[in-house]
Coordinates of C-alpha atoms in Angstrom, one line a residue:
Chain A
X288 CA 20.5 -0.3 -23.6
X289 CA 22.6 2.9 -24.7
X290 CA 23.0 5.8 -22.9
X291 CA 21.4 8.9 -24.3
X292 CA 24.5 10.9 -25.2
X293 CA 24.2 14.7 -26.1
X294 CA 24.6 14.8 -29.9
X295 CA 28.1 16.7 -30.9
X296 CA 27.9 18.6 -34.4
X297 CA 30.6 20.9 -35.0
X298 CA 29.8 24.7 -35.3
X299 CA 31.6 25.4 -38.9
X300 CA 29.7 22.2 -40.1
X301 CA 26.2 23.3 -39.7
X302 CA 26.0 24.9 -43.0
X303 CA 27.4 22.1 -44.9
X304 CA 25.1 19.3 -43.1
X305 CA 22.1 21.5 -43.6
X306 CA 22.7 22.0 -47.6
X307 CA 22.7 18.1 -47.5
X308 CA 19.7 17.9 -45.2
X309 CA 16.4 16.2 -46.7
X310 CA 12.9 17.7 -45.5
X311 CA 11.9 16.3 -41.9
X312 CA 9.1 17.7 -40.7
X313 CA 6.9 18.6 -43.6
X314 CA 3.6 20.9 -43.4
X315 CA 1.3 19.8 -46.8
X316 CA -1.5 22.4 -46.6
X317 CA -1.9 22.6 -43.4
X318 CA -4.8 25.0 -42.2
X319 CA -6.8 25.5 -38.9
X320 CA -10.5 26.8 -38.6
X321 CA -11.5 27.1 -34.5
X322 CA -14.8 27.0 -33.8
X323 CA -16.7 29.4 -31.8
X324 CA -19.9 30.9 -30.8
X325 CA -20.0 33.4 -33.4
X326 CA -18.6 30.8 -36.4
X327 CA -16.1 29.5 -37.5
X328 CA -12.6 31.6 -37.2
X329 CA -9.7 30.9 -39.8
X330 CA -7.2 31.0 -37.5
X331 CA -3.8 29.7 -40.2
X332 CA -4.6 29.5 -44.0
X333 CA -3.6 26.5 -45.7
X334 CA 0.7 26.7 -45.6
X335 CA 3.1 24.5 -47.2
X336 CA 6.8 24.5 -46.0
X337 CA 9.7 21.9 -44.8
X338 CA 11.7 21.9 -42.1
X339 CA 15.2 20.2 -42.7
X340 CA 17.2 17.9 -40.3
X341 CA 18.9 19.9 -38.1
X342 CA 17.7 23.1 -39.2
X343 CA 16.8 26.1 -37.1
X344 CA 13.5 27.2 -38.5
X345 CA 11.9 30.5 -37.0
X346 CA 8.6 31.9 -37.3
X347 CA 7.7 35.8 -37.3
X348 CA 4.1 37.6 -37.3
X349 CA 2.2 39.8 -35.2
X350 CA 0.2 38.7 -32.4
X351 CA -2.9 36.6 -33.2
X352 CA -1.5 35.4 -36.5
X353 CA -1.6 31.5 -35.7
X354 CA 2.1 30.8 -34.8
X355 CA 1.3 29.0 -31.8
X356 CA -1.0 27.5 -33.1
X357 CA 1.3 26.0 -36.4
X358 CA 3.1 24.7 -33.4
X359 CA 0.7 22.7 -31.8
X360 CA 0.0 21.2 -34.4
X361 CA 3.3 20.2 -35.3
X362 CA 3.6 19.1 -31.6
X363 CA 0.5 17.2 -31.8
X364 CA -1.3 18.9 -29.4
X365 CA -4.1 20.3 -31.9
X366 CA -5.5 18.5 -35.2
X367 CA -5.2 20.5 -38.4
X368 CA -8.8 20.8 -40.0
X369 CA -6.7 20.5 -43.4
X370 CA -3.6 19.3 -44.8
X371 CA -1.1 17.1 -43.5
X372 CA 2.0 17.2 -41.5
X373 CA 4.5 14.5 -41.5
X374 CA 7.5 14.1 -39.7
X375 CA 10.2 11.9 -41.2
X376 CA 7.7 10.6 -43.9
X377 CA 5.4 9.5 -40.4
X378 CA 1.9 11.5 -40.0
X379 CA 1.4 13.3 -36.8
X380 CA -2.0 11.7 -35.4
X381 CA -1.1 13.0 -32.1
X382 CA 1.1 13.8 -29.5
X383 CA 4.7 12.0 -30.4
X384 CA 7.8 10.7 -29.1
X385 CA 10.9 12.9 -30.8
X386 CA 9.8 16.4 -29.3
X387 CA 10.3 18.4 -26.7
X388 CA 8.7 21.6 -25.8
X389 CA 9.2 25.0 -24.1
X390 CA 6.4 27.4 -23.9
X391 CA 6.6 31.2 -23.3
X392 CA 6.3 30.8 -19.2
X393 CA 8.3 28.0 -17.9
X394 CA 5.4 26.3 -16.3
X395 CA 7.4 24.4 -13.9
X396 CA 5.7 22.3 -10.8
X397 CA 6.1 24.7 -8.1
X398 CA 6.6 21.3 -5.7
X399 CA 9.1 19.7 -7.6
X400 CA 12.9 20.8 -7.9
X401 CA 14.4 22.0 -11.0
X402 CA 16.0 18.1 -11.1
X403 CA 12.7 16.6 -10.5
X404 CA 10.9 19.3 -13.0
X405 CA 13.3 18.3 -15.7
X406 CA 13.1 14.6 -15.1
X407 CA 9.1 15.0 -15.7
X408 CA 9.6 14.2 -18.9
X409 CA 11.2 10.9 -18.3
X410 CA 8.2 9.8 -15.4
X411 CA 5.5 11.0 -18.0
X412 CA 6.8 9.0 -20.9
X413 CA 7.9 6.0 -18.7
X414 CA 11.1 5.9 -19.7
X415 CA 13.7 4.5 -17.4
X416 CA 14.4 6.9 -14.9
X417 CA 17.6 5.8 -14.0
X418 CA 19.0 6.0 -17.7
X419 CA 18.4 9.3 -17.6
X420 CA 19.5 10.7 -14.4
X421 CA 22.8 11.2 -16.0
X422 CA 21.9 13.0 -18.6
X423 CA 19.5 15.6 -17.1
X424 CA 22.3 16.4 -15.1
X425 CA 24.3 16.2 -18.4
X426 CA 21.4 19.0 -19.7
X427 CA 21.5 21.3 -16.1
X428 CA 25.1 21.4 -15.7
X429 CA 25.4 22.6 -19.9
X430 CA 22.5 25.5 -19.7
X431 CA 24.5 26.6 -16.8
X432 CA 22.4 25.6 -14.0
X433 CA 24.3 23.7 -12.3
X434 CA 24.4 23.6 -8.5
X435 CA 20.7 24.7 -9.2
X436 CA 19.3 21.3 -9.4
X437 CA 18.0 21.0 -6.4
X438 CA 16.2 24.7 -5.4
X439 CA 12.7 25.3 -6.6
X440 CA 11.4 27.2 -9.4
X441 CA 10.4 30.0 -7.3
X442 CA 14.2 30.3 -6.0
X443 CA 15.6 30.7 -9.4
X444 CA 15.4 33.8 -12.0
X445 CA 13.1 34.0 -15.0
X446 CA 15.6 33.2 -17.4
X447 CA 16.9 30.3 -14.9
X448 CA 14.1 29.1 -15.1
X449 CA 13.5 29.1 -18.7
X450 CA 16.9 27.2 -19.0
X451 CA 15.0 24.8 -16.8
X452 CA 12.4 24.1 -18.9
X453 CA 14.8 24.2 -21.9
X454 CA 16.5 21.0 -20.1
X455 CA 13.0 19.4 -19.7
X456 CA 12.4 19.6 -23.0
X457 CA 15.5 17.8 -24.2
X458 CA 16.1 15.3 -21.8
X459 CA 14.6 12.8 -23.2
X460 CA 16.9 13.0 -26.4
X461 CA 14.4 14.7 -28.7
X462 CA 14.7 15.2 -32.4
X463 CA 13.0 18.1 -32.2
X464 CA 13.0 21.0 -30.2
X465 CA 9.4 23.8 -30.5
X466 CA 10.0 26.5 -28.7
X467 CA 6.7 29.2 -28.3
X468 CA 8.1 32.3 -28.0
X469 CA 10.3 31.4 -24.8
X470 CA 12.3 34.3 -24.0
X471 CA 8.8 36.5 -24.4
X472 CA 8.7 37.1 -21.2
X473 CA 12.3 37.8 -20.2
X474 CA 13.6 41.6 -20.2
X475 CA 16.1 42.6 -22.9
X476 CA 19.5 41.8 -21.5
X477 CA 18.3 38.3 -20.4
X478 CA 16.6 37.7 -23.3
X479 CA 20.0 38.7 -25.1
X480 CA 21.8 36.2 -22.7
X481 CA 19.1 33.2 -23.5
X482 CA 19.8 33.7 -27.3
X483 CA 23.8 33.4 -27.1
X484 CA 22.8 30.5 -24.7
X485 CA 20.6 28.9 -27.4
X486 CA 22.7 29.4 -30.5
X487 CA 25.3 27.1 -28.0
X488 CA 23.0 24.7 -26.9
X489 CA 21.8 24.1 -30.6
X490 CA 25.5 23.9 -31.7
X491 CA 25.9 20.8 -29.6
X492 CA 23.0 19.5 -29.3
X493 CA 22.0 19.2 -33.6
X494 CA 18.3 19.2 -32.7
X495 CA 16.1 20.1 -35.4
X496 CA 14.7 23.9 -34.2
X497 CA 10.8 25.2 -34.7
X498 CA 11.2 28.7 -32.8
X499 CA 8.2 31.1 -32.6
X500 CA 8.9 34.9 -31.8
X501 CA 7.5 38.5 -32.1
X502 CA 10.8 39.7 -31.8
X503 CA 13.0 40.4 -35.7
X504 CA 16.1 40.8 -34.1
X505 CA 16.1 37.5 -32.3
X506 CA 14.7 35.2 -35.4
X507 CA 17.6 36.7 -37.8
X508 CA 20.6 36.4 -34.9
X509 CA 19.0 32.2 -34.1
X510 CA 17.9 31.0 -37.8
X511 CA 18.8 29.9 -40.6
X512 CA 15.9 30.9 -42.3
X513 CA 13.0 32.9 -41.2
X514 CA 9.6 32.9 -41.9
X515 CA 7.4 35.5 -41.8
X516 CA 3.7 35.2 -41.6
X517 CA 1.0 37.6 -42.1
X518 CA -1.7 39.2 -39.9
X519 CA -5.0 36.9 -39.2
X520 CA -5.4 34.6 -40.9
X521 CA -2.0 33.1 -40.9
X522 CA -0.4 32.3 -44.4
X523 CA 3.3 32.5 -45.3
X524 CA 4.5 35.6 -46.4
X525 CA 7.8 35.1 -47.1
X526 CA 10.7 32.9 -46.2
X527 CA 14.5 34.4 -46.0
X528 CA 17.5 32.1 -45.8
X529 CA 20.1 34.0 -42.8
X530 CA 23.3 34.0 -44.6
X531 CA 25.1 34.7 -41.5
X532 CA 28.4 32.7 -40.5
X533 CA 28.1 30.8 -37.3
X534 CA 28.5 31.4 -34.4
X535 CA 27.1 34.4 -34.5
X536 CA 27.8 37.1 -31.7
X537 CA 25.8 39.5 -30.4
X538 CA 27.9 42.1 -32.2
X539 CA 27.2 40.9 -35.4
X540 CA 23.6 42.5 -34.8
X541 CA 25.1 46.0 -35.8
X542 CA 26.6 44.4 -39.6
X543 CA 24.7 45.2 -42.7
X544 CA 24.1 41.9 -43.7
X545 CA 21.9 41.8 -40.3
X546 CA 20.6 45.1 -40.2
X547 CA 19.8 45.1 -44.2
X548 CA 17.3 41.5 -42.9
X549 CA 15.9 42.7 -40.3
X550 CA 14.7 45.8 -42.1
X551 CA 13.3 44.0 -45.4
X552 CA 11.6 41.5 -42.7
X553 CA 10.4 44.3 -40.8
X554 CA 9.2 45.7 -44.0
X555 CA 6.4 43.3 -44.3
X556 CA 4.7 44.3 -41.2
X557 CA 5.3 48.2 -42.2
X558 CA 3.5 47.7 -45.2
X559 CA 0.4 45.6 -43.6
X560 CA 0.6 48.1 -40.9
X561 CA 0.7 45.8 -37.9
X562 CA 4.0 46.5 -36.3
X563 CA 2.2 48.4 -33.3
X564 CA 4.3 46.7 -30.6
Chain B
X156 CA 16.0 35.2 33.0
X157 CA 16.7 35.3 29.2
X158 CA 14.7 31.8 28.4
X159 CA 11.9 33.4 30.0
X160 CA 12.3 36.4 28.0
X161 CA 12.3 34.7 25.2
X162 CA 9.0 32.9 25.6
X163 CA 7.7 35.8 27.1
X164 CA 8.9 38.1 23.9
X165 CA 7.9 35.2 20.9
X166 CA 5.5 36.3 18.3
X167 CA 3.3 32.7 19.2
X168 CA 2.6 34.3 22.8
X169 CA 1.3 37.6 20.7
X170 CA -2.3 36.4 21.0
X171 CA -2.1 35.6 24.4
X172 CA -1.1 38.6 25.1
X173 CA -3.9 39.9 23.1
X174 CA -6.2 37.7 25.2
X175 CA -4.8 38.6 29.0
X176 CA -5.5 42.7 28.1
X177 CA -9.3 41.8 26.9
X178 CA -9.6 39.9 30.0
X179 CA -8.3 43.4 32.4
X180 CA -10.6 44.9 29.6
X181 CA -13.6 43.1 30.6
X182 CA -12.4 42.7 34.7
X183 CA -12.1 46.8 34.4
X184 CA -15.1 47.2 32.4
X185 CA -17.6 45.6 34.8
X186 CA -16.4 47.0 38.1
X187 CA -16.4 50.5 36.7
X188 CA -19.4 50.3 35.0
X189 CA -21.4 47.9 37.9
X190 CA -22.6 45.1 35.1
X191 CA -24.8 43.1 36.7
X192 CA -23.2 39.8 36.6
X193 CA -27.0 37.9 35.0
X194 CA -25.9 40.7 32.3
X195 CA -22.1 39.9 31.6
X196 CA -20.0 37.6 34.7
X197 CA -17.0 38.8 36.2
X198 CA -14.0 36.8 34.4
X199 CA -12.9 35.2 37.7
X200 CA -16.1 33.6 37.9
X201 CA -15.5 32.2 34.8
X202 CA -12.7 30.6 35.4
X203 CA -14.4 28.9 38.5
X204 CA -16.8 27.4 36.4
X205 CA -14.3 26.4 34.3
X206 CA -12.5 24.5 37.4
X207 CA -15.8 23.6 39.0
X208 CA -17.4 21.8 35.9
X209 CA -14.4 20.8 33.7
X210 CA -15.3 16.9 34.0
X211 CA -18.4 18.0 32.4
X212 CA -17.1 20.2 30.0
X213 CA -14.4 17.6 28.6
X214 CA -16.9 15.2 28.6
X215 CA -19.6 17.0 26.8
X216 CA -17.1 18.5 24.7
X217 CA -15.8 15.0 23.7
X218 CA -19.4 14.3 22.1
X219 CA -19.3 18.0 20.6
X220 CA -15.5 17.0 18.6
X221 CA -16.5 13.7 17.6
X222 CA -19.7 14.8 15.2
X223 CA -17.7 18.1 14.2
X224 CA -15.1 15.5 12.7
X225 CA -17.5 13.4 11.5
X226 CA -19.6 16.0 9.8
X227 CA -15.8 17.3 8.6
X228 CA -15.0 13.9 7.4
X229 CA -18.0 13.7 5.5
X230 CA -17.7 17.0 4.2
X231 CA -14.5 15.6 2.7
X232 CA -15.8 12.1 1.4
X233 CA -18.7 13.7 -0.4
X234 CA -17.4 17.3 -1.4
X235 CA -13.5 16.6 -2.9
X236 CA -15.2 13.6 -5.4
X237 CA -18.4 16.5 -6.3
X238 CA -16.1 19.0 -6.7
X239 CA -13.9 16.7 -9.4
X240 CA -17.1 16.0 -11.1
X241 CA -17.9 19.7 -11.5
X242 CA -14.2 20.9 -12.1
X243 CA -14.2 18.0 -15.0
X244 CA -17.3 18.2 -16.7
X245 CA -19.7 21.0 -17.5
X246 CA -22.8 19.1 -17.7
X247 CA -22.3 17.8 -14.2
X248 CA -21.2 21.9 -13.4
X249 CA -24.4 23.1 -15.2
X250 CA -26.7 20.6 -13.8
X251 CA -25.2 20.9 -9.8
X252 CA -23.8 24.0 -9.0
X253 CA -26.7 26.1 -8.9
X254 CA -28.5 23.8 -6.8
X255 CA -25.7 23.7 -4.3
X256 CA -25.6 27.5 -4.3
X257 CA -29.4 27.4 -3.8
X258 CA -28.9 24.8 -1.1
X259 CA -26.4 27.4 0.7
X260 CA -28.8 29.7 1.1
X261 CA -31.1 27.8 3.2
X262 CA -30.5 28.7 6.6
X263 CA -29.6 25.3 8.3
X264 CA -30.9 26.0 11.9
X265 CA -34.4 26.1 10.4
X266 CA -34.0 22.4 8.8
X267 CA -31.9 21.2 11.6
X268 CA -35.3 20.1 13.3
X269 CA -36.0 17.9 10.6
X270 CA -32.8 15.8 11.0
X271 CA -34.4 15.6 14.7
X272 CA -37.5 14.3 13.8
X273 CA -36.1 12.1 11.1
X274 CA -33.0 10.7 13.4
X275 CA -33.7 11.0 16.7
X276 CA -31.9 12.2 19.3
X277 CA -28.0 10.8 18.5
X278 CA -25.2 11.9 16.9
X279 CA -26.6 11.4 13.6
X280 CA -28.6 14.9 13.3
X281 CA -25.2 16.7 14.7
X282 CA -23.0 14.8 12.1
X283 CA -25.4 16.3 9.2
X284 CA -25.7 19.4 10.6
X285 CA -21.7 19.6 10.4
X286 CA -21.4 18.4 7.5
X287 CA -24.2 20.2 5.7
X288 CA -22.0 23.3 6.9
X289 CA -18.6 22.3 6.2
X290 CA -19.1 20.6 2.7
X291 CA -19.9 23.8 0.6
X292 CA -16.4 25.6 1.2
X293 CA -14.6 22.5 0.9
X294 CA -16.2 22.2 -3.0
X295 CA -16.1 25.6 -3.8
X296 CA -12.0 26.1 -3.1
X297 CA -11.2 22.7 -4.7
X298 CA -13.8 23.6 -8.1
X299 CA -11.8 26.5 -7.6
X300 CA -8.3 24.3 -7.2
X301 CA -8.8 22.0 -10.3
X302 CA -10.0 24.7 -12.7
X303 CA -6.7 27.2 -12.0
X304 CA -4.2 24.5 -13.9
X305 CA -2.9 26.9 -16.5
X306 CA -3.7 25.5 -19.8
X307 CA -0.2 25.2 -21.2
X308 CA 0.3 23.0 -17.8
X309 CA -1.8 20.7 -19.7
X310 CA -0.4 21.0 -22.7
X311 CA 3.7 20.6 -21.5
X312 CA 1.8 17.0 -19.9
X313 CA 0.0 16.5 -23.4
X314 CA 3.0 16.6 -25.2
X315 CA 5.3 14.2 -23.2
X316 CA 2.2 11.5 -24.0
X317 CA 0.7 11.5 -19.9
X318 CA -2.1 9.9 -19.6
X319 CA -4.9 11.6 -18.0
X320 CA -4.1 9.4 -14.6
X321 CA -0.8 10.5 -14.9
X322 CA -1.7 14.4 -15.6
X323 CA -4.4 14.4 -12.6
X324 CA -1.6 13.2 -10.1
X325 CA 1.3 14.3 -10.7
X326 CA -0.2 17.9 -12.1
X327 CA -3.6 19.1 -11.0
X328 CA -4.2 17.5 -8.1
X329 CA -0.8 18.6 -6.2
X330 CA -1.7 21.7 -8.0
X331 CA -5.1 21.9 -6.6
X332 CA -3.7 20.9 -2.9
X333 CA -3.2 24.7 -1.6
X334 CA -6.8 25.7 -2.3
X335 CA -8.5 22.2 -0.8
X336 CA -6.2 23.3 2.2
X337 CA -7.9 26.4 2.5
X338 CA -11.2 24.6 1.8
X339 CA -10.5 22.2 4.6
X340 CA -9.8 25.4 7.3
X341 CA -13.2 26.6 6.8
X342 CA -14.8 23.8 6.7
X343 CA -13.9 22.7 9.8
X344 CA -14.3 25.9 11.6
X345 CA -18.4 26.0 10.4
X346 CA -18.2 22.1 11.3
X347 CA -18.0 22.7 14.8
X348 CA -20.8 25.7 14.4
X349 CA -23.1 22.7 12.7
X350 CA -22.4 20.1 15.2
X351 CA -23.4 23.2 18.1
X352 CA -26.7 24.2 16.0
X353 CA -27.4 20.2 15.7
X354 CA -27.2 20.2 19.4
X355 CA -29.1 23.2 20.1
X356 CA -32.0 21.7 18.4
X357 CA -32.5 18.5 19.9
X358 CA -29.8 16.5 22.2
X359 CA -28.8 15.9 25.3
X360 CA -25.5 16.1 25.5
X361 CA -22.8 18.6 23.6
X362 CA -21.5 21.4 24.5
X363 CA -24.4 22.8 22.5
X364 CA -26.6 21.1 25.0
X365 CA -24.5 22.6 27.8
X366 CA -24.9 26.3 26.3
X367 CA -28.8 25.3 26.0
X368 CA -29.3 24.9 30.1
X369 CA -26.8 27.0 31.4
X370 CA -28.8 29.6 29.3
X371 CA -32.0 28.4 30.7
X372 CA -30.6 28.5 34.2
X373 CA -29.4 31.8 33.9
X374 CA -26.0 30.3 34.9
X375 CA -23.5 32.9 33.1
X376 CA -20.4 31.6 33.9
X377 CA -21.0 27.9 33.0
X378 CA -22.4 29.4 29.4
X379 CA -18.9 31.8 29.1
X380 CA -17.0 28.3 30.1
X381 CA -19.1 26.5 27.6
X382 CA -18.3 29.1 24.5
X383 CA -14.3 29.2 25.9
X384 CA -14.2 25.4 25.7
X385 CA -16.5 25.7 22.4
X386 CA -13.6 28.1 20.5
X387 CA -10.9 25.9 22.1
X388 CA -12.3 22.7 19.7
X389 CA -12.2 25.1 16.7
X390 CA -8.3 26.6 17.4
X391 CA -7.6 23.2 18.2
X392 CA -8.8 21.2 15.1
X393 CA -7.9 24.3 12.5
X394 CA -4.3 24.3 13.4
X395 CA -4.5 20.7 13.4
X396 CA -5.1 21.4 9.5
X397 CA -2.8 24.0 9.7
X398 CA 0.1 21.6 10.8
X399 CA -0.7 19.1 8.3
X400 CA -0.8 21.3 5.7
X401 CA 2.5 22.9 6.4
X402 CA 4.1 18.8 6.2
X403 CA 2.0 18.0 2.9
X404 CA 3.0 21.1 0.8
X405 CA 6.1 22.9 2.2
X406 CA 6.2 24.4 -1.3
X407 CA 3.7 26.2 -1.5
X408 CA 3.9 30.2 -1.8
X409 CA 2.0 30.6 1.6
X410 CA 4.2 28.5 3.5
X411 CA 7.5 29.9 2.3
X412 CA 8.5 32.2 5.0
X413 CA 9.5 29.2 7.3
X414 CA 11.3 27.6 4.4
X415 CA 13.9 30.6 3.9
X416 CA 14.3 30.8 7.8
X417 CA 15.3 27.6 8.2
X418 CA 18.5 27.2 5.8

């Protein structure tokens, strides 16, 4: 048996590998119709994109446009009524091994500590808790939570706690990493915090990035390319490549290159007129 | 002298406090306004019926506590299962819960009778009557416990493959613990009223029994010692529940004052 290690991709490097990268999680015309009491509601028209190895993929749109629920389906968590979505030439059928996710609120187990909360993920996929130990602490002590790892959620901050659920999600050495809008609920300057904190995690970590947000800003300064969907019912309405060198620092939010995408991005929702938030 | 200040000053003797100015309340309230004691008895003559028939009282209370907690632990055998049945499934929900709000509303002193004729004059009438009372708040909160799992709770265990053994204990049920808990406190508090109505209507023996002569009697005092000993079974058995609740979840939001003052 190995030891999980915490994969170490150099920052410079990441354009380079991802110009190289093949298509790893692929969405064929993939479209969702709920059911309800009054019919049937498209909620995403059929879309058909890739996400590279190692890429970090966000999604835009205005509330209600079926981001969250593209993710679920990627995660496995909700069938698609059409299309197909492989990962690494495998269809998802279901709930699968190389993901990890963190959802807008942290939902952590108010009973457990934020050791025990992360090492969840180990006891639910029966993996050998021991082997892991290491690592979670590995995973606490990088999203600076160390000398947390034994208070309870309700003793930490919001955006400790998001951290938290960050290390839950990759404990367990996932490929990927779907993250629902998690900083959504964080005010500004944590939520400014959280993104320098992800950009580094993602630097040394290499995991392959599906990130849903609401907010322009925080999809140019994370992605390498961003895609925008429309209002109800989701389809693609475009898809920019962020030609920004890495790392990126929060001061690179007031250069044109950044400014000049985030107002053509925001020009999408102008024109549909849904930016009301 | 500071010890005793200490015990004397501590928030725990507050309602004992409470209790010793009622008492000067009611001493005060009877020789000013001369209450005839067959209306309300003096408090002192309380307490010597307390002295005078406390074999009696801990006997008959004995037989009082033991179909209060088996009328509780019924409540629990029968209620926590019906209550998973009806937080799980909706057909099960749709079918049940309306009858057991319509079986609520009958007033259980009217049917206790029945259990009389049906089971004679034991403990068995008693134990239904308690449990009849305690089982409906002991479903309602845990329903109430097992539905409140936030959905993404159940998605975050979806995703790292639980199985739905796996989700139920190590998610929702510990999630569900704080409101069973508060199920639990009321339950047994209207346990101990069912097992007293079970004895009103046909026993002979209970503290319910007890109340039943001394109010035939006219005898006052016994019937004020009766109800003291009555409320002491309820304080004692709630914070009984109380105590265990604060050892099986020390997490939980209503416990947390004691956690922070103890660093």
């Amino acid at each position: 048996m190995t030891q999980p290690q915490l994969r170490v991709v150099a920052g410079g490097a990441a354009a380079a590998r991802l110009a190289a990268a093949r298509p790893f999680i692929r969405l064929d015309g993939v479209a969702k119709t709920y059911k309800t009491a009054d019919g049937p509601v498209e909620s995403v028209k059929p879309v058909t994109f890739d996400i590279r190895e190692g890429e970090f993929l966000a999604i835009v749109g205005p509330s209600g446009c079926g981001k969250s629920t593209l993710l679920k389906m990627v995660a496995g968590l909700l069938p698609a009524t059409a299309g197909e979505i492989s990962i690494d030439g495998r269809r998802v059928a279901g709930p699968h091994e190389g993901v990890g996710i963190v959802f807008q609120s942290p939902v952590l187990l108010a009973w457990r500590t934020v050791f025990d909360n992360v090492m969840l993920q180990i006891e639910m996929r029966k993996l050998a808790r021991a082997e892991y130990a290491q690592r979670a602490m590995d995973l606490i002590e990088m999203t600076g939570l160390a000398g947390f790892e034994k208070k309870y959620p309700w003793q930490l901050s919001g955006g400790m706690q998001q951290r938290a659920s960050i290390c839950r999600a990759l404990v367990h050495d996932p490929r990927i990493l779907l993250m629902d809008e998690p900083f959504g609920a964080l005010d500004a300057m944590t939520r400014e915090k959280m993104n320098l904190e992800l950009q580094r995690i993602w630097h040394t970590t290499g995991k392959t990035v599906l990130f849903i947000t609401h907010s322009i800003p925080e999809a140019v300064f994370l992605a390498d390319r961003v895609l925008v969907m429309s209002e109800r019912p989701g389809s693609i309405a475009a898809i920019y490549d962020v030609n920004i060198p890495r790392p990126r620092s929060l001061r690179m939010m007031g250069d044109a290159a950044f400014v000049d995408l985030t107002q053509t991005i925001r020009g999408h929702f102008y024109a549909q007129g849904t930016l009301d938030h | 002298m500071s010890l005793l200040r200490k015990i004397l000053l501590n928030p725990a003797m507050r309602p004992i406090w409470l209790i010793v100015v009622l008492l000067v309340l009611w001493d005060l309230a009877i020789r000013l306004f001369k209450i005839p004691p067959y209306l309300i008895p003096a408090p002192q003559k309380v307490v010597e019926a307390l002295q005078n028939e406390w074999p009696r009282l801990v006997k008959e209370s004995t037989v009082t506590t033991w179909a209060t907690l088996g009328g509780f632990g019924l409540s629990i055998l029968f209620g926590i299962p019906m209550a998973l049945l009806i937080a799980y499934s909706r057909t099960v929900e749709s079918f049940v819960y309306p009858l057991l709000v319509f079986s609520q509303s009958v007033p259980k002193i009217a049917i206790a009778p029945l259990f009389v004729v049906w089971f004679g004059f034991g403990i068995i009438p008693k134990v239904i009557a308690a449990f009849l009372l305690g089982f409906f708040p002991i479903v309602v909160s845990t329903v109430m416990g097992f539905k409140s799992v936030e959905p993404e709770m159940i998605d975050l265990a979806r995703s790292m493959k639980a199985s739905r053994l796996q989700t139920f204990m190590r998610i929702s049920l510990p999630h569900a613990m704080p409101a069973i808990f508060s199920g639990l406190k009321v339950s047994v508090t209207l346990a101990v009223v069912g097992a007293v109505v079970g004895e009103f209507v046909g026993s002979n023996s209970g503290i319910g029994y007890v109340l039943q002569i001394a109010n035939g009697n006219f005898d006052l005092p016994l019937m004020f010692a009766a109800l003291v000993v009555l409320s002491m079974i309820g304080v004692v058995l709630f914070v009984a529940i109380d105590l265990l609740e604060r050892v099986m979840i020390p997490w939980h939001a209503s416990q947390r004052g004691d956690v922070h003052a103890t660093p």
